[in-house]
Each structure stands twice: as structure tokens, then as C-alpha cells.
Short mmCIF file of C-alpha atoms in Angstrom, two decimals:
data_model
loop_
_atom_site.label_atom_id
_atom_site.label_comp_id
_atom_site.label_asym_id
_atom_site.label_seq_id
_atom_site.Cartn_x
_atom_site.Cartn_y
_atom_site.Cartn_z
CA MET A 125 -40.77 -70.75 -99.41
CA HIS A 126 -44.25 -70.20 -98.03
CA GLU A 127 -43.57 -71.98 -94.74
CA SER A 128 -40.36 -70.02 -94.11
CA GLY A 129 -42.36 -66.81 -94.11
CA LEU A 130 -45.07 -68.24 -91.83
CA ILE A 131 -42.50 -69.53 -89.35
CA GLN A 132 -40.46 -66.30 -89.37
CA ASP A 133 -43.66 -64.31 -88.77
CA LEU A 134 -44.59 -66.63 -85.88
CA ILE A 135 -41.16 -66.26 -84.24
CA GLU A 136 -41.28 -62.46 -84.60
CA LYS A 137 -44.72 -62.38 -82.91
CA VAL A 138 -43.49 -64.62 -80.08
CA GLU A 139 -40.38 -62.49 -79.51
CA LYS A 140 -42.46 -59.30 -79.41
CA LEU A 141 -44.80 -60.83 -76.82
CA VAL A 142 -41.88 -61.99 -74.66
CA ARG A 143 -40.27 -58.54 -74.77
CA ASP A 144 -43.55 -56.69 -74.20
CA HIS A 145 -44.16 -58.75 -71.05
CA GLY A 146 -40.60 -58.36 -69.73
CA GLY A 147 -39.90 -62.04 -70.18
CA ARG A 148 -36.68 -63.95 -70.69
CA ARG A 149 -37.92 -66.47 -73.22
CA ALA A 150 -40.94 -68.41 -74.49
CA VAL A 151 -41.55 -71.67 -72.67
CA SER A 152 -44.43 -73.01 -74.74
CA ILE A 153 -46.29 -71.83 -77.81
CA GLN A 154 -49.77 -72.89 -78.91
CA VAL A 155 -50.70 -72.40 -82.59
CA ARG A 156 -53.57 -73.36 -84.85
CA LEU A 157 -52.74 -74.50 -88.36
CA GLY A 158 -55.24 -73.38 -90.98
CA PRO A 159 -56.88 -76.03 -93.15
CA LEU A 160 -55.38 -74.53 -96.33
CA ALA A 161 -51.91 -73.93 -94.95
CA ALA A 162 -50.42 -76.87 -96.88
CA LEU A 163 -48.19 -77.72 -93.91
CA GLN A 164 -48.04 -80.87 -91.82
CA PRO A 165 -47.58 -80.39 -88.04
CA ASP A 166 -44.34 -82.40 -87.90
CA HIS A 167 -42.92 -80.37 -90.80
CA LEU A 168 -43.91 -77.09 -89.14
CA ARG A 169 -42.38 -78.20 -85.78
CA GLU A 170 -39.09 -79.29 -87.44
CA HIS A 171 -38.68 -76.01 -89.30
CA PHE A 172 -39.78 -73.97 -86.28
CA GLU A 173 -37.08 -75.59 -84.12
CA MET A 174 -34.38 -74.74 -86.68
CA ALA A 175 -35.63 -71.15 -87.20
CA ALA A 176 -36.02 -70.51 -83.49
CA ALA A 177 -32.34 -71.24 -82.73
CA GLY A 178 -30.77 -68.15 -81.16
CA THR A 179 -34.14 -66.41 -80.61
CA LEU A 180 -36.35 -65.97 -77.56
CA ALA A 181 -38.39 -68.86 -78.88
CA GLU A 182 -35.49 -71.33 -78.81
CA GLY A 183 -36.34 -74.46 -76.80
CA ALA A 184 -40.02 -73.59 -76.51
CA VAL A 185 -42.50 -76.47 -76.78
CA LEU A 186 -44.65 -75.96 -79.87
CA SER A 187 -48.16 -77.36 -79.63
CA ILE A 188 -50.09 -77.44 -82.89
CA THR A 189 -53.82 -77.82 -83.40
CA ASN A 190 -55.19 -78.44 -86.89
CA SER A 191 -58.22 -76.33 -87.76
CA GLU A 192 -60.91 -77.44 -90.13
CA ASP A 193 -62.63 -74.02 -90.07
CA LEU A 194 -62.35 -72.48 -93.58
CA GLY A 195 -63.98 -69.34 -92.21
CA GLY A 196 -61.45 -68.96 -89.39
CA PRO A 197 -59.10 -66.01 -88.95
CA ASP A 198 -56.35 -67.40 -91.23
CA PRO A 199 -57.26 -70.54 -93.14
CA VAL A 200 -53.97 -70.48 -95.11
CA GLY A 201 -51.60 -69.73 -92.23
CA VAL A 202 -50.54 -70.28 -88.69
CA VAL A 203 -52.51 -68.54 -85.92
CA LEU A 204 -50.72 -67.82 -82.63
CA GLU A 205 -53.11 -68.74 -79.84
CA SER A 206 -50.97 -68.47 -76.70
CA VAL A 207 -47.44 -68.16 -75.38
CA GLU A 208 -46.19 -69.16 -71.95
CA ILE A 209 -43.42 -66.78 -70.94
CA GLU A 210 -40.58 -67.29 -68.49
CA THR A 211 -40.13 -64.07 -66.54
CA GLU A 212 -37.42 -64.94 -64.05
#
């Protein structure tokens, strides 16, 4: 499924950022959903929560912004904008 790949890629990026910054886990994650991604925010959030179980992203609050910019960096995907990392 298309969304499974997008979500797995997102989790891998988050885990790399957490590790690279010496963190324990992600606390919150901000993403931008491309206008051609064919995903609804609630659907993305639900699948993210299931896929994040057992990872450094488990329990993180996922904030999703819908983009209308067809010329943006990834109009068919999910763009990671920021991650708040717990370090202690």
C-alpha cells in the first residue's frame, strides 16, 4: 500500500533524528501532507500510531498540516517538518 511506505519512511526518518541527537524518543512530530498524497489526516494518524508501536516514535503526538502547494517539495507524499525529541 502507498500509505504504508510513506508511514514507514516517516518513522525511519524520525528514528534517525532521535538517534542522531542522542534522544530517548520523539515527543511530537509535525508533518505536511502533500495535496496529491491521497491520504486523509485521520487515516494517516491512525496508521502512524499502529506502525509506530515499538519504535522511538511510539506515543509521539502527530500534527498534520495539509498543503495546497502543488509545487512544494513532495506533493504526493508526507514531508517531515519538525520533531521534538526527549533527551533525558
